Short mmCIF file of C-alpha atoms in Angstrom, two decimals:
data_model
loop_
_atom_site.label_atom_id
_atom_site.label_comp_id
_atom_site.label_asym_id
_atom_site.label_seq_id
_atom_site.Cartn_x
_atom_site.Cartn_y
_atom_site.Cartn_z
CA MET A 605 148.19 61.77 83.04
CA LYS A 606 150.38 64.00 80.94
CA LYS A 607 154.34 64.39 81.55
CA ALA A 608 156.34 67.47 81.79
CA ILE A 609 160.01 68.15 81.20
CA LEU A 610 161.71 70.54 82.42
CA TYR A 611 164.89 72.56 81.74
CA VAL A 612 167.47 74.50 83.94
CA ASN A 613 171.66 75.53 83.99
CA GLN A 614 173.83 74.21 86.02
CA PHE A 615 173.01 76.10 89.31
CA PHE A 616 169.03 75.82 89.70
CA GLY A 617 170.33 72.14 88.50
CA GLN A 618 172.51 72.35 91.98
CA VAL A 619 175.41 71.08 90.28
CA GLY A 620 177.50 74.30 91.52
CA GLY A 621 177.39 77.94 90.38
CA GLU A 622 179.37 79.76 87.97
CA ASP A 623 183.18 77.16 88.54
CA LYS A 624 180.35 74.49 87.12
CA ALA A 625 179.46 76.67 83.47
CA ASP A 626 180.96 74.27 81.51
CA PHE A 627 178.94 71.00 82.60
CA SER A 628 177.80 68.70 79.87
CA PRO A 629 173.98 68.38 79.40
CA GLU A 630 172.56 65.99 81.31
CA ILE A 631 169.29 64.61 82.08
CA ARG A 632 167.97 63.39 84.80
CA GLU A 633 164.64 61.34 85.49
CA GLY A 634 162.59 63.23 88.41
CA LEU A 635 162.56 65.85 89.97
CA VAL A 636 165.38 68.54 90.36
CA GLY A 637 165.61 71.89 91.96
CA PRO A 638 162.68 73.99 90.67
CA ALA A 639 161.05 70.80 89.06
CA MET A 640 160.12 70.16 92.42
CA GLN A 641 157.88 73.36 92.64
CA LEU A 642 156.59 73.03 88.91
CA ASP A 643 155.20 69.38 89.91
CA ARG A 644 153.46 70.84 92.64
CA VAL A 645 151.63 72.94 90.78
CA LEU A 646 150.83 71.79 87.50
CA LYS A 647 147.48 70.04 87.62
CA GLU A 648 147.60 68.38 84.28
CA ALA A 649 150.62 66.80 83.90
CA LYS A 650 153.69 65.00 86.08
CA VAL A 651 157.34 66.13 85.51
CA SER A 652 159.44 62.91 85.04
CA HIS A 653 162.68 64.14 84.04
CA THR A 654 164.64 67.10 84.66
CA ILE A 655 167.60 68.67 82.10
CA ILE A 656 170.61 70.73 83.43
CA CYS A 657 173.43 72.32 80.93
CA GLY A 658 176.36 74.98 81.93
CA ASP A 659 175.64 78.48 80.86
CA ASN A 660 178.41 78.56 79.21
CA PHE A 661 178.62 75.20 77.95
CA ILE A 662 175.26 76.05 75.63
CA GLY A 663 176.55 79.18 74.83
CA SER A 664 179.94 78.42 73.34
CA ASN A 665 178.86 74.96 72.10
CA THR A 666 174.99 75.44 70.95
CA GLU A 667 174.64 73.07 68.57
CA GLU A 668 176.50 69.95 70.84
CA ALA A 669 174.64 71.00 72.90
CA ILE A 670 170.96 70.78 71.28
CA GLU A 671 172.14 67.60 69.51
CA LYS A 672 172.58 65.90 72.94
CA ILE A 673 169.31 67.28 74.71
CA LEU A 674 167.29 66.15 71.64
CA ASN A 675 169.02 63.04 71.72
CA PHE A 676 167.95 62.58 75.50
CA LEU A 677 164.04 63.26 74.88
CA GLU A 678 164.14 60.86 71.92
CA ASP A 679 162.88 58.04 73.69
CA LYS A 680 160.86 60.03 76.47
CA GLU A 681 157.49 60.63 76.76
CA PHE A 682 156.24 64.06 77.27
CA HIS A 683 153.43 66.26 75.88
CA ILE A 684 155.35 69.94 77.33
CA PHE A 685 158.25 70.98 77.84
CA PHE A 686 159.07 74.36 80.76
CA ALA A 687 162.41 75.93 81.08
CA GLY A 688 163.72 78.06 83.29
CA PRO A 689 162.93 80.74 85.15
CA ALA A 690 165.74 82.34 83.29
CA PHE A 691 165.62 85.43 85.28
CA GLN A 692 167.70 88.85 84.50
CA ALA A 693 169.85 86.23 83.19
CA GLY A 694 171.30 86.91 80.13
CA ARG A 695 173.01 83.58 79.57
CA TYR A 696 170.51 81.26 81.14
CA GLY A 697 168.11 83.01 78.75
CA PHE A 698 169.70 82.17 75.76
CA ALA A 699 170.19 79.08 76.56
CA CYS A 700 166.14 78.34 77.87
CA GLY A 701 165.44 79.86 73.99
CA GLU A 702 167.46 77.93 72.01
CA VAL A 703 166.61 74.62 73.82
CA CYS A 704 162.65 75.21 73.95
CA LYS A 705 163.09 76.54 70.16
CA ALA A 706 164.45 73.16 68.81
CA VAL A 707 162.05 71.28 71.14
CA LYS A 708 158.99 72.75 69.65
CA GLU A 709 160.59 72.43 65.84
CA LYS A 710 161.73 68.50 66.89
CA PHE A 711 159.05 67.18 68.78
CA ASN A 712 155.73 69.96 68.27
CA VAL A 713 155.16 70.02 72.58
CA PRO A 714 153.93 73.53 73.92
CA VAL A 715 156.87 74.96 75.08
CA ILE A 716 157.17 77.81 77.78
CA THR A 717 159.80 79.49 79.50
CA SER A 718 159.97 82.81 81.80
CA MET A 719 162.50 86.01 81.64
CA HIS A 720 162.42 89.29 82.98
CA GLU A 721 162.08 92.22 80.61
CA GLU A 722 165.57 93.12 80.21
CA ASN A 723 166.88 89.31 79.63
CA PRO A 724 168.25 89.67 75.84
CA GLY A 725 165.92 86.52 75.48
CA VAL A 726 163.11 87.87 75.01
CA GLU A 727 163.57 89.85 71.88
CA MET A 728 165.19 86.52 70.57
CA PHE A 729 162.23 84.84 71.48
CA LYS A 730 159.62 86.17 72.28
CA GLN A 731 158.36 85.49 68.58
CA ASP A 732 158.66 81.33 68.32
CA MET A 733 157.66 80.62 71.73
CA TYR A 734 155.61 81.19 74.70
CA VAL A 735 158.11 83.29 77.28
CA PHE A 736 156.09 85.06 80.24
CA LYS A 737 157.09 87.73 82.26
CA GLY A 738 159.03 86.94 85.11
CA GLY A 739 160.85 88.72 87.98
CA HIS A 740 164.31 89.90 87.86
CA SER A 741 165.98 87.11 90.24
CA ALA A 742 165.44 83.74 92.06
CA ALA A 743 163.04 85.68 94.69
CA LYS A 744 160.41 85.36 91.77
CA MET A 745 161.07 82.19 91.32
CA ARG A 746 157.71 81.15 92.52
CA LYS A 747 155.02 83.20 91.24
CA ASP A 748 157.03 82.34 87.86
CA ILE A 749 156.62 79.00 87.95
CA GLU A 750 153.29 79.24 89.04
CA ASN A 751 152.63 81.50 85.84
CA MET A 752 154.42 78.93 83.89
CA ALA A 753 152.60 76.12 84.79
CA ARG A 754 148.64 78.42 85.05
CA PHE A 755 149.24 78.71 81.37
CA GLY A 756 150.51 75.30 80.23
CA ASP A 757 147.67 73.83 82.44
CA LYS A 758 145.90 75.58 79.88
CA LEU A 759 147.12 74.34 77.20
CA LEU A 760 147.01 71.02 77.80
CA ARG A 761 143.27 71.12 78.51
CA GLU A 762 143.35 73.19 74.72
CA GLU A 763 141.26 75.85 77.01
CA GLU A 764 140.73 79.68 74.94
CA ASN A 765 144.42 81.51 74.84
CA LYS A 766 143.12 84.77 75.64
CA GLY A 767 146.37 86.57 74.14
CA ALA A 768 149.62 88.01 75.42
CA ALA A 769 148.23 90.94 77.77
CA GLU A 770 145.72 88.89 79.64
CA GLU A 771 147.75 85.25 79.86
CA GLY A 772 151.07 87.56 81.16
CA TYR A 773 153.23 86.55 78.54
CA TYR A 774 155.36 88.79 75.40
CA GLY A 775 153.17 89.40 72.49
CA ARG A 776 154.30 87.30 69.43
CA GLY A 777 153.27 89.81 67.32
CA VAL A 778 150.80 87.16 66.26
CA ARG A 779 147.12 88.49 65.40
CA HIS A 780 144.59 86.51 64.99
CA GLN A 781 140.78 88.22 64.09
CA VAL A 782 137.87 87.73 66.59
CA LEU A 783 134.62 88.54 67.20
CA ARG A 784 134.51 91.20 70.16
CA GLU A 785 131.74 90.36 72.60
CA ASP A 786 130.66 93.89 73.45
CA LYS A 787 130.20 94.34 69.58
CA ILE A 788 131.88 98.34 70.01
CA SER A 789 132.96 98.92 66.57
CA SER A 790 136.67 100.20 65.65
CA ALA A 791 135.21 103.40 65.23
CA ASP A 792 133.11 104.07 68.64
CA ARG A 793 137.11 102.64 70.21
CA VAL A 794 139.26 104.94 68.34
CA ILE A 795 137.37 107.88 69.12
CA ASP A 796 136.79 106.86 72.59
CA MET A 797 140.73 106.56 73.07
CA LEU A 798 141.48 109.99 71.04
CA LEU A 799 138.78 111.77 73.66
CA LYS A 800 140.52 110.26 76.54
CA LYS A 801 143.99 111.19 74.89
CA ILE A 802 143.20 114.77 74.94
CA ASN A 803 141.87 115.10 78.40
CA GLY A 804 145.16 113.54 79.82
CA GLU A 805 143.25 110.10 80.72
CA GLU A 806 144.38 106.30 80.48
CA TYR A 807 143.52 104.25 77.71
CA ILE A 808 145.29 101.30 76.33
CA SER A 809 146.42 100.93 72.65
CA GLU A 810 145.39 98.14 70.69
CA LEU A 811 148.63 98.47 68.68
CA PRO A 812 151.02 99.55 71.10
CA ILE A 813 154.37 100.63 70.01
CA PRO A 814 157.85 100.02 71.38
CA LYS A 815 160.01 102.78 72.78
CA ALA A 816 163.26 103.11 71.34
CA ASP A 817 166.08 104.15 73.46
CA ARG A 818 167.44 107.12 71.71
CA VAL A 819 171.37 108.49 72.00
CA PRO A 820 171.93 112.07 70.78
CA ILE A 821 175.19 112.13 68.57
CA ALA A 822 177.85 113.71 69.77
CA SER A 823 179.51 117.30 68.54
CA PRO A 824 182.50 116.50 66.14
CA ILE A 825 185.92 116.53 67.41
CA LYS A 826 187.59 119.57 65.90
CA ASP A 827 190.75 118.41 65.12
CA LEU A 828 192.01 114.97 65.48
CA SER A 829 195.59 115.70 65.97
CA LEU A 830 195.14 117.27 69.11
CA ALA A 831 192.51 114.85 70.27
CA ASN A 832 193.21 112.39 73.01
CA ILE A 833 191.52 108.62 71.53
CA ALA A 834 190.17 105.21 73.70
CA VAL A 835 189.44 102.05 72.55
CA VAL A 836 186.10 100.27 74.45
CA THR A 837 185.19 96.81 72.50
CA THR A 838 182.21 94.63 72.88
CA GLY A 839 184.85 92.02 70.66
CA GLY A 840 186.61 90.28 73.95
CA ILE A 841 189.74 91.23 73.98
CA VAL A 842 191.66 90.35 77.08
CA PRO A 843 195.04 88.68 77.97
CA VAL A 844 195.28 84.98 77.51
CA ASP A 845 194.47 84.02 80.98
CA ASN A 846 191.66 86.30 80.89
CA PRO A 847 192.56 88.20 84.85
CA ASP A 848 188.93 89.90 85.10
CA ARG A 849 186.91 86.41 84.41
CA ILE A 850 184.76 87.66 81.40
CA GLN A 851 182.18 85.58 80.72
CA SER A 852 181.70 84.70 76.78
CA ALA A 853 178.46 85.67 76.42
CA SER A 854 175.67 87.58 78.65
CA ALA A 855 178.94 89.62 80.02
CA THR A 856 178.69 91.39 83.32
CA ARG A 857 182.55 91.98 83.92
CA TRP A 858 184.50 94.05 82.12
CA GLY A 859 188.43 94.70 81.60
CA LYS A 860 190.84 97.51 81.78
CA TYR A 861 194.32 96.42 80.10
CA ASP A 862 197.76 98.65 79.73
CA ILE A 863 198.99 99.70 75.86
CA SER A 864 201.56 102.54 77.04
CA LYS A 865 204.20 100.40 76.24
CA ILE A 866 203.21 98.03 73.30
CA ASP A 867 203.06 98.98 69.88
CA ASN A 868 199.93 95.95 69.07
CA LEU A 869 198.31 93.36 70.89
CA GLU A 870 200.67 90.16 70.36
CA GLN A 871 198.67 86.58 69.12
CA GLY A 872 199.35 84.83 72.19
CA ILE A 873 199.58 87.63 74.62
CA TYR A 874 196.39 88.56 73.81
CA LYS A 875 193.00 86.77 72.92
CA THR A 876 188.94 86.79 72.38
CA ILE A 877 186.73 84.91 74.79
CA HIS A 878 184.01 86.03 72.70
CA ALA A 879 181.29 83.11 72.83
CA GLY A 880 179.05 84.50 69.02
CA PHE A 881 181.86 84.00 66.30
CA ASP A 882 184.74 82.27 64.99
CA PRO A 883 187.59 83.16 67.08
CA SER A 884 190.33 82.09 65.21
CA ALA A 885 191.42 85.05 63.66
CA ALA A 886 191.11 87.67 66.19
CA ASP A 887 193.45 84.62 68.25
CA LYS A 888 196.17 84.66 65.55
CA ASP A 889 195.91 88.53 65.34
CA PRO A 890 194.05 90.26 68.13
CA ASP A 891 194.82 93.75 66.66
CA VAL A 892 191.64 93.18 64.19
CA ILE A 893 189.01 93.58 66.51
CA VAL A 894 190.95 96.55 68.68
CA PRO A 895 193.83 97.62 66.59
CA ILE A 896 196.25 98.69 68.41
CA ASP A 897 198.91 98.90 65.55
CA VAL A 898 197.28 101.28 63.49
CA LEU A 899 196.47 103.52 66.18
CA LYS A 900 200.24 103.35 67.29
CA VAL A 901 201.30 104.66 63.98
CA PHE A 902 198.90 107.44 64.05
CA GLU A 903 199.72 108.67 67.59
CA LYS A 904 203.70 108.75 65.76
CA ASP A 905 202.06 110.59 62.45
CA LYS A 906 200.11 113.04 64.05
CA LYS A 907 196.53 111.76 62.91
CA ILE A 908 195.73 111.43 66.42
CA GLY A 909 197.68 113.69 69.53
CA LYS A 910 197.05 110.47 71.77
CA LEU A 911 196.10 107.33 72.56
CA HIS A 912 195.08 106.51 75.47
CA ASN A 913 197.08 104.63 77.70
CA TYR A 914 194.59 101.89 78.35
CA PHE A 915 191.92 99.70 76.03
CA TYR A 916 188.42 98.75 77.60
CA SER A 917 186.75 94.97 76.93
CA THR A 918 184.15 93.07 77.38
CA VAL A 919 181.63 90.88 75.30
CA GLY A 920 178.38 91.90 73.75
CA THR A 921 177.09 88.81 72.49
CA GLY A 922 173.70 88.27 75.08
CA THR A 923 174.90 90.91 77.24
CA THR A 924 171.81 93.12 78.50
CA GLN A 925 170.60 96.59 77.81
CA GLY A 926 171.00 97.31 81.97
CA GLU A 927 174.32 95.30 82.09
CA ALA A 928 175.52 97.48 79.07
CA ALA A 929 174.41 100.53 80.77
CA ARG A 930 176.37 99.50 84.30
CA MET A 931 179.50 98.94 82.77
CA ALA A 932 179.74 102.16 80.36
CA LYS A 933 178.96 104.12 83.81
CA GLU A 934 182.43 102.40 85.55
CA ILE A 935 184.41 102.93 82.35
CA ILE A 936 183.25 106.43 81.51
CA PRO A 937 185.13 108.25 84.49
CA TYR A 938 188.53 106.52 83.60
CA LEU A 939 187.90 108.40 80.06
CA LEU A 940 186.98 111.77 81.75
CA GLU A 941 189.82 111.33 84.20
CA ASP A 942 192.80 111.31 81.47
CA LYS A 943 190.86 114.23 79.35
CA VAL A 944 189.71 111.92 76.36
CA ASP A 945 188.02 113.50 73.55
CA GLY A 946 187.21 110.75 71.82
CA VAL A 947 186.07 106.77 71.67
CA ILE A 948 186.53 104.03 69.23
CA LEU A 949 184.46 101.51 69.79
CA THR A 950 184.17 97.77 68.27
CA SER A 951 182.29 94.89 67.68
CA THR A 952 183.13 91.97 65.54
#
């Protein structure tokens, strides 16, 4: 019987919740959490080990975490590797993708994971591996694991892969030339699609084009010297104690911080908690991310009418589009209440 290994985060590894998100990688012999369900439905292999790692640990120490996990696997016999399912959890999706990619490159075995369409890991990793279309929460775990196992069995049996649409994973941008069993020519197929489109009938394109989320350009501010300007950042600048517990990656929280009585963001009072870049420069001078010092000078020199009394902060790396939109909708009422005319959005 062939062998499989599953990667999960600290929550599904039954270590703990957010308080254990810094849990260092660990490998356990046998079945932990979702590995029990995977082992039940997988026909061509048995799950021999479960790897567990905290989402924050791998997000903040990616290279170290990957190195430890690969070292765990050096003396293990396995023929296929699974991760997740990661649902809509951005940090978990990032972890599953990074681990699967490294395992595939190092050991040349099939790797399979599963994520909801809004998980940023889909766009990050779908070209590197099989990422199955999953549910938005653990309520869909049983079905997601069954889909992963079914395809894993197919790969282990070396059966024909019928493509992303039929198998259920996200398209990888891989195209193969095949002979159609129905022998219908491309000319006939395109005319058939055209006629269906003209008649308002449903049809499926053979080359789907992704939809772009377009935001209309705002009208320019007529007179900056009269404008009320606010600052919003995805650079993770927060008071040193991070009172709002904003995550260092795949953020679901944001903070609002009073700057009405200060002229700059001082080292030791503010810092960045962003896990996607070297924080040393931002920790030394947080104004390089949120330029309160310059904007205060602009306010005194009447280059802007007023600087809004607060800045708003979260972390952009790995944050889903859905979560970003939700946080924006929560911040906007504060800006409207103070009649803010323009927002400077800073990143890293």
